[in-house]
XYZ file of C-alpha atoms in Angstrom:
487
model
C 63.990 44.736 36.359
C 67.429 47.248 36.559
C 69.532 47.706 40.042
C 69.082 51.364 40.729
C 70.231 53.687 43.490
C 68.073 55.907 45.688
C 69.012 58.432 48.089
C 67.298 58.483 51.813
C 65.443 60.333 52.469
C 62.664 58.487 50.314
C 59.959 61.189 51.558
C 62.044 64.563 52.422
C 60.954 67.249 55.063
C 58.733 66.893 57.654
C 57.201 63.512 57.381
C 57.907 61.223 60.821
C 56.761 58.315 62.218
C 56.373 56.460 58.991
C 54.337 53.070 58.991
C 53.947 50.701 55.475
C 51.684 48.143 54.246
C 51.307 46.273 50.758
C 48.075 45.335 49.213
C 49.185 43.120 46.032
C 51.864 45.156 43.839
C 50.911 48.024 46.004
C 52.543 50.006 48.741
C 50.702 52.410 50.809
C 52.434 54.708 53.442
C 51.411 56.767 56.299
C 53.099 59.353 58.519
C 52.793 61.588 61.659
C 51.443 65.271 61.125
C 50.837 66.618 64.727
C 48.935 69.985 64.451
C 48.522 70.244 60.680
C 45.522 69.667 58.829
C 44.485 67.882 56.480
C 46.563 65.018 58.846
C 47.864 61.666 58.093
C 49.090 61.727 54.547
C 48.538 58.843 52.372
C 51.316 57.732 50.075
C 51.319 55.615 47.245
C 54.264 53.649 45.401
C 54.954 50.533 42.894
C 58.301 50.328 43.631
C 59.139 51.652 47.084
C 61.519 54.915 45.642
C 59.131 56.673 43.935
C 55.881 58.221 46.067
C 52.548 59.882 45.246
C 50.301 61.368 47.646
C 46.848 60.077 46.760
C 44.793 61.537 49.880
C 44.592 62.062 54.056
C 43.381 59.740 56.777
C 42.021 63.201 58.335
C 39.912 65.785 55.891
C 37.001 66.842 57.550
C 37.432 68.897 60.599
C 34.486 67.435 61.983
C 36.571 63.786 62.495
C 38.307 65.550 65.196
C 39.688 68.751 66.664
C 43.330 69.545 66.540
C 44.875 71.130 69.856
C 45.993 74.631 69.731
C 46.983 74.775 73.342
C 50.866 74.502 72.885
C 53.135 74.307 69.475
C 54.374 71.228 67.665
C 54.254 69.090 70.412
C 50.875 67.728 70.509
C 48.233 66.459 67.893
C 48.557 63.372 65.585
C 51.320 60.709 66.857
C 52.498 57.475 65.018
C 49.712 55.902 62.960
C 49.892 52.723 61.911
C 48.134 51.592 58.551
C 47.095 48.223 57.925
C 44.936 46.200 55.409
C 42.919 43.564 57.281
C 39.890 41.374 55.602
C 39.959 43.761 52.548
C 39.695 46.880 54.514
C 42.136 49.690 55.046
C 42.778 50.529 58.587
C 44.323 53.286 60.726
C 44.891 53.633 64.012
C 46.594 56.481 65.954
C 46.796 59.248 68.658
C 45.391 62.373 69.042
C 47.620 64.040 72.130
C 46.479 67.043 74.342
C 42.797 68.319 72.736
C 41.445 71.461 73.789
C 38.028 69.565 74.922
C 37.164 66.279 74.376
C 38.938 63.571 71.366
C 41.821 62.918 72.856
C 43.666 59.346 72.758
C 43.491 56.036 70.462
C 41.296 56.233 67.673
C 40.295 53.809 64.353
C 39.416 55.252 61.453
C 38.963 52.797 58.042
C 38.193 53.165 54.316
C 37.801 50.590 51.679
C 38.736 52.937 49.467
C 42.736 53.920 50.054
C 42.392 57.372 48.042
C 39.036 58.402 48.993
C 37.360 59.589 52.572
C 37.963 57.756 55.846
C 35.599 57.209 58.442
C 34.571 59.282 61.642
C 37.139 58.306 64.723
C 36.086 55.224 66.696
C 37.771 56.217 70.082
C 39.431 53.571 72.229
C 39.196 53.306 76.059
C 43.026 52.463 75.918
C 46.218 54.813 77.303
C 49.599 55.840 75.920
C 50.631 56.109 72.376
C 51.797 54.944 69.315
C 49.066 52.521 68.366
C 49.167 49.452 66.000
C 46.997 46.813 65.145
C 47.684 43.153 64.302
C 45.845 40.226 62.701
C 47.043 37.026 63.647
C 46.408 33.856 61.706
C 42.995 33.069 63.008
C 41.514 36.056 62.541
C 41.781 37.460 65.660
C 43.187 41.297 65.391
C 44.812 42.425 68.318
C 45.941 45.998 69.626
C 49.192 47.195 70.970
C 50.337 50.484 72.971
C 52.949 52.065 74.777
C 52.031 53.812 77.858
C 55.453 52.462 80.275
C 55.933 49.517 78.180
C 54.348 47.630 75.527
C 51.198 46.310 75.990
C 48.722 43.835 73.882
C 44.620 43.783 73.945
C 42.321 42.138 71.744
C 40.421 44.207 69.403
C 36.956 44.454 67.573
C 37.293 46.374 64.644
C 33.829 47.356 64.134
C 33.265 48.464 67.527
C 36.629 49.373 68.895
C 36.056 47.156 71.930
C 39.258 45.880 73.765
C 39.902 42.731 75.434
C 42.250 42.791 78.945
C 45.291 44.370 78.934
C 48.387 42.258 78.842
C 51.707 43.737 79.639
C 54.680 41.920 76.908
C 57.785 43.606 76.679
C 59.536 46.410 78.893
C 62.298 46.250 75.987
C 66.287 46.145 75.826
C 66.355 48.658 78.965
C 67.001 51.363 77.241
C 64.593 55.473 77.863
C 61.363 55.184 76.341
C 60.306 51.798 74.822
C 57.577 53.062 72.193
C 56.091 52.300 68.371
C 55.540 49.016 68.729
C 55.038 46.476 65.691
C 54.303 43.204 65.617
C 55.011 40.218 62.787
C 54.568 36.793 62.115
C 57.038 34.461 60.451
C 58.274 30.873 61.160
C 56.468 30.133 64.054
C 57.769 33.008 65.980
C 56.398 36.626 66.802
C 58.426 39.313 66.212
C 58.014 42.572 68.059
C 59.899 45.364 66.497
C 59.839 48.717 68.841
C 61.881 51.747 69.342
C 64.043 53.205 72.205
C 66.257 55.609 73.218
C 64.238 58.686 72.907
C 63.499 60.361 69.273
C 66.574 61.988 68.853
C 70.373 61.121 68.359
C 70.191 58.111 70.832
C 67.465 56.459 68.878
C 67.605 52.940 68.228
C 65.505 50.009 66.781
C 64.887 46.708 69.471
C 63.625 43.254 68.684
C 61.890 40.461 70.608
C 60.390 37.465 69.725
C 58.178 34.600 71.212
C 56.465 31.513 69.993
C 53.934 32.450 71.999
C 51.877 35.688 71.175
C 51.348 36.811 74.652
C 55.290 36.322 75.256
C 57.386 35.099 77.140
C 59.356 37.357 74.633
C 63.106 37.066 74.067
C 65.269 39.831 73.300
C 67.613 39.497 70.055
C 71.061 39.068 71.356
C 72.103 41.520 69.105
C 69.837 44.392 70.187
C 69.894 47.481 68.669
C 69.221 45.802 65.663
C 69.381 49.169 63.865
C 70.695 52.523 65.229
C 72.873 55.755 63.565
C 73.836 56.533 67.207
C 77.923 57.435 67.937
C 78.188 57.729 64.509
C 79.028 60.211 61.762
C 76.730 58.873 59.223
C 74.811 61.805 57.611
C 71.601 60.256 58.867
C 70.987 60.425 62.315
C 67.911 59.696 64.887
C 67.181 56.474 63.398
C 64.128 54.833 64.238
C 60.451 54.251 64.585
C 60.615 51.705 61.973
C 57.792 49.612 59.837
C 58.078 46.505 58.098
C 56.913 45.251 54.671
C 57.677 42.251 52.132
C 57.746 42.943 48.347
C 56.289 40.430 45.679
C 59.775 38.808 45.236
C 60.098 38.213 49.229
C 62.401 40.757 49.600
C 62.099 42.542 53.186
C 62.073 46.422 53.906
C 61.670 48.550 56.709
C 60.614 52.681 56.730
C 62.008 54.506 59.702
C 62.608 58.089 60.313
C 65.726 59.653 60.434
C 66.740 63.478 60.118
C 69.722 65.126 58.874
C 71.712 67.499 60.855
C 73.133 70.505 59.312
C 76.091 71.518 61.906
C 77.724 70.841 64.954
C 76.803 70.793 67.869
C 74.267 68.680 65.899
C 70.892 70.409 64.715
C 68.325 69.506 62.331
C 66.138 71.834 60.638
C 63.561 70.051 58.074
C 61.993 67.589 60.830
C 62.180 64.036 61.017
C 62.054 62.554 57.206
C 61.064 59.206 55.897
C 63.886 56.863 55.071
C 63.912 53.062 53.521
C 66.588 50.109 54.038
C 66.609 46.357 53.388
C 66.059 43.699 55.979
C 67.877 40.658 55.417
C 65.744 37.911 57.030
C 68.330 34.743 55.820
C 69.029 34.079 59.276
C 66.819 33.970 62.586
C 66.928 37.193 63.822
C 66.627 39.937 60.926
C 69.882 42.314 59.784
C 69.217 46.000 59.335
C 70.653 48.047 56.798
C 74.671 47.980 56.413
C 75.503 46.049 59.577
C 73.082 47.744 61.526
C 72.974 51.460 60.458
C 70.598 52.985 58.207
C 72.848 54.011 54.862
C 72.331 56.944 53.008
C 71.792 55.093 49.432
C 70.471 51.866 48.853
C 70.409 49.548 45.783
C 66.636 48.794 45.310
C 65.746 46.184 42.376
C 63.023 48.200 40.616
C 61.950 50.160 37.686
C 61.550 54.133 37.704
C 57.730 55.109 38.324
C 56.050 56.429 34.821
C 56.661 59.911 34.134
C 53.156 61.179 35.087
C 53.124 59.252 38.188
C 56.437 61.636 39.183
C 54.355 65.179 37.409
C 51.347 63.987 40.089
C 54.038 63.751 42.674
C 55.020 67.259 42.414
C 52.288 68.719 43.631
C 53.098 70.323 47.412
C 51.020 68.790 49.884
C 49.306 71.905 51.136
C 48.328 72.107 54.771
C 47.365 74.499 57.643
C 47.524 75.009 61.355
C 44.474 72.770 62.985
C 41.552 72.931 60.644
C 41.227 73.952 56.834
C 38.475 76.621 57.773
C 36.440 77.743 53.948
C 35.874 81.354 55.508
C 39.731 81.655 56.388
C 40.974 79.808 52.833
C 39.969 78.868 49.410
C 41.676 76.799 46.892
C 41.766 77.921 43.278
C 43.208 76.475 40.479
C 46.447 78.281 40.488
C 46.566 79.228 43.945
C 44.357 80.317 47.063
C 41.847 83.031 48.442
C 42.693 84.134 51.754
C 40.160 85.808 53.636
C 41.874 87.096 56.935
C 41.306 87.216 60.567
C 42.729 88.898 63.208
C 45.182 85.824 64.111
C 48.736 86.136 63.423
C 51.761 83.845 62.901
C 52.754 84.413 66.808
C 49.433 83.472 67.794
C 48.367 79.502 68.296
C 45.045 79.806 66.438
C 43.476 79.182 63.493
C 44.435 81.849 60.869
C 44.530 82.499 57.098
C 47.023 80.458 55.903
C 48.572 77.725 53.585
C 51.940 75.950 53.823
C 53.934 73.098 52.436
C 56.893 71.709 53.929
C 60.632 72.496 52.874
C 62.095 69.422 51.315
C 65.674 69.914 50.760
C 68.121 72.607 52.161
C 69.167 74.357 49.264
C 65.432 75.425 48.169
C 63.458 78.500 46.682
C 59.667 79.564 47.015
C 57.812 82.376 45.725
C 54.056 83.691 45.875
C 52.557 86.593 44.260
C 50.337 88.303 46.675
C 47.163 90.402 44.865
C 46.290 92.602 48.140
C 44.152 95.126 46.378
C 40.932 94.173 48.814
C 43.402 94.234 51.762
C 42.716 97.565 53.274
C 44.357 96.679 57.144
C 46.442 94.153 57.638
C 49.565 92.081 56.615
C 50.118 89.089 53.629
C 53.364 87.535 52.677
C 55.675 84.714 52.866
C 56.830 82.764 55.880
C 59.093 79.950 57.020
C 58.035 78.761 60.068
C 58.761 76.568 63.220
C 55.842 77.426 65.207
C 54.424 80.190 66.557
C 57.292 81.571 68.768
C 59.971 80.387 66.036
C 59.515 82.001 62.224
C 60.383 84.718 60.209
C 58.691 86.390 57.334
C 58.757 89.014 54.268
C 55.428 90.778 53.735
C 53.364 93.587 52.409
C 51.755 96.070 55.062
C 48.777 97.820 54.693
C 47.460 100.740 56.930
C 44.703 103.756 56.780
C 48.159 106.209 56.408
C 50.812 103.819 54.595
C 51.914 100.677 52.861
C 55.275 98.996 53.251
C 57.476 95.809 52.591
C 58.288 94.635 55.980
C 61.023 91.777 57.069
C 60.647 90.531 60.668
C 61.869 87.810 62.478
C 60.505 86.018 66.190
C 63.269 83.768 68.055
C 61.182 82.327 71.143
C 60.449 85.467 72.720
C 62.495 88.175 70.998
C 60.960 89.600 67.970
C 62.178 92.358 65.649
C 61.108 94.476 62.304
C 64.260 94.387 60.752
C 63.553 96.139 57.380
C 60.848 98.243 55.931
C 60.415 99.913 52.497
C 57.766 101.751 51.038
C 55.744 100.207 48.417
C 53.042 101.557 46.721
C 51.839 98.482 44.191
C 48.627 96.603 45.260
C 50.484 92.806 44.205
C 54.171 91.805 45.190
C 55.826 88.942 44.397
C 57.541 87.378 47.160
C 60.776 85.160 47.212
C 62.244 83.129 49.833
C 66.224 81.500 49.256
C 67.451 78.802 51.171
C 70.418 77.053 51.640
C 72.070 75.184 55.148
C 72.859 78.776 57.024
C 70.517 80.893 55.651
C 67.103 81.881 54.332
C 66.657 84.900 52.165
C 63.830 86.933 51.490
C 63.230 89.077 48.313
C 60.883 90.921 46.386
C 60.692 90.341 42.688
C 60.434 93.510 40.415
C 58.969 93.804 37.233
C 61.780 92.404 35.118
C 62.090 89.337 37.433
C 65.008 90.613 39.379
C 65.340 89.678 42.944
C 65.622 92.981 45.652
C 66.751 91.879 48.793
C 64.872 92.367 51.547
C 66.228 90.629 54.380
C 67.623 87.400 55.855
C 67.947 85.093 59.147
C 70.200 82.145 60.345
C 68.556 78.744 59.612
C 70.198 77.606 63.198
C 67.665 79.556 65.142
C 64.645 77.664 63.507
C 65.731 74.401 64.221
C 64.201 71.567 66.177
C 67.285 71.758 68.942
C 67.110 75.533 69.168
C 63.156 75.759 69.316
C 60.784 73.003 67.980
C 59.533 69.747 68.991
C 58.003 66.980 66.877
C 57.757 68.858 63.342
C 59.657 70.788 60.872
C 60.134 73.964 58.707
C 57.177 74.624 56.823
C 57.023 77.550 54.461
C 53.790 78.821 54.452
C 51.543 82.280 52.379
C 49.380 83.628 55.048
C 47.313 86.978 56.070
C 46.309 88.887 58.961
C 43.422 92.161 58.912
C 42.540 94.037 62.017
C 39.128 93.437 60.893
C 36.971 91.079 58.418
C 35.619 91.296 55.097
C 38.737 91.576 53.743
C 40.313 89.272 50.869
C 43.326 88.741 48.983
C 44.772 86.143 46.312
C 47.773 84.299 46.436
C 49.061 83.197 43.113
C 52.156 80.607 41.552
C 52.751 79.329 45.551
């Protein structure tokens, strides 16, 4: 097969905490989603370069309740995906649930592209769970709670054995994100340290015995981009996989800063790097760094697979409620409630990830049945940091509006009279600016307003997610409907 150069990230936009497994010639990958629903997207690839969304681990609201009490810092953290005895398993943490349904859980499926089970809740503390099946058939749960610990687990019942602490890390802050692998008679423990920001790094330890003691790799950290000028930063939280030719690879998260001081906009993204295991300790990437481009000995994905991959992963906040959102062949029906973008609650909104710095979004809103409310396009970090252009209708007026909110400060920056009940809104992005426009009947974009990207970066206003672009609506009363097309 020909060598092919691919550019990181392999899953651009908000795709943090990747976990990967291989079944035969097929690779499957899952990432964190925090407060967005459906949650835990499942991607499939034949070649590690071209990925197609095939489903979600959490697709039914009755599986669990996502927290609504704080913006983009709670919800679904750091899943692990494994294939054990002909069945797929996911373990994950739901952090900060409003009432019940908080903590670590296990779900399973026999059909990776189908529905997953209801959660089996696990009585065990901390975050970042993983599971490991040993050669003797015993399965283990590893978690993060001040240090890395190990317990036996029954995958059918969720019953857990006694806790054994096995490693505190290499001495840096926040040892977390453990994954365990067995190779050449050793158990290799891979974790992240330094916090999931610009000090992020991977460290490793190994032991002849599952329960330890574990000796730290003399070359720790085994991978980090801290204190470099590389375009990818904050690299860490990795999982390993071996391909059918025996080559080893890691998927990890990283960010692409847009300016100095370092600020990132698109969230933590999924990247790929080679792992050389020709020596007793693995060597990651290029001299322990995550490179921007890598060579992959693989063929391009079929065109039909690439076409299927182009559909966005449409999500909403907290719960996909059919009384608020209905999917149609070319768009959505929104039935707005009184919840707005600045409220921390379920609302009539559909989002997709911003995946490139230079990107354009457009949607057409049919607001004939909207009598007293607003509908439009938003660039959204969280409930306190977002910009939007929208059509506003009241009993006495109808106008286009551009509004921005940055923390506790918000301002309506422009109002334009607008008579039609249908409007096409456009959002154009580059590294510095978001520009909102209204598209006229001749297809020409007329400016509505603009805002700086820097105020929507994680360092200014966010925590663990990234920029989402959404179509939304809110209204003062119920029984109103609008149609969104071509988003």
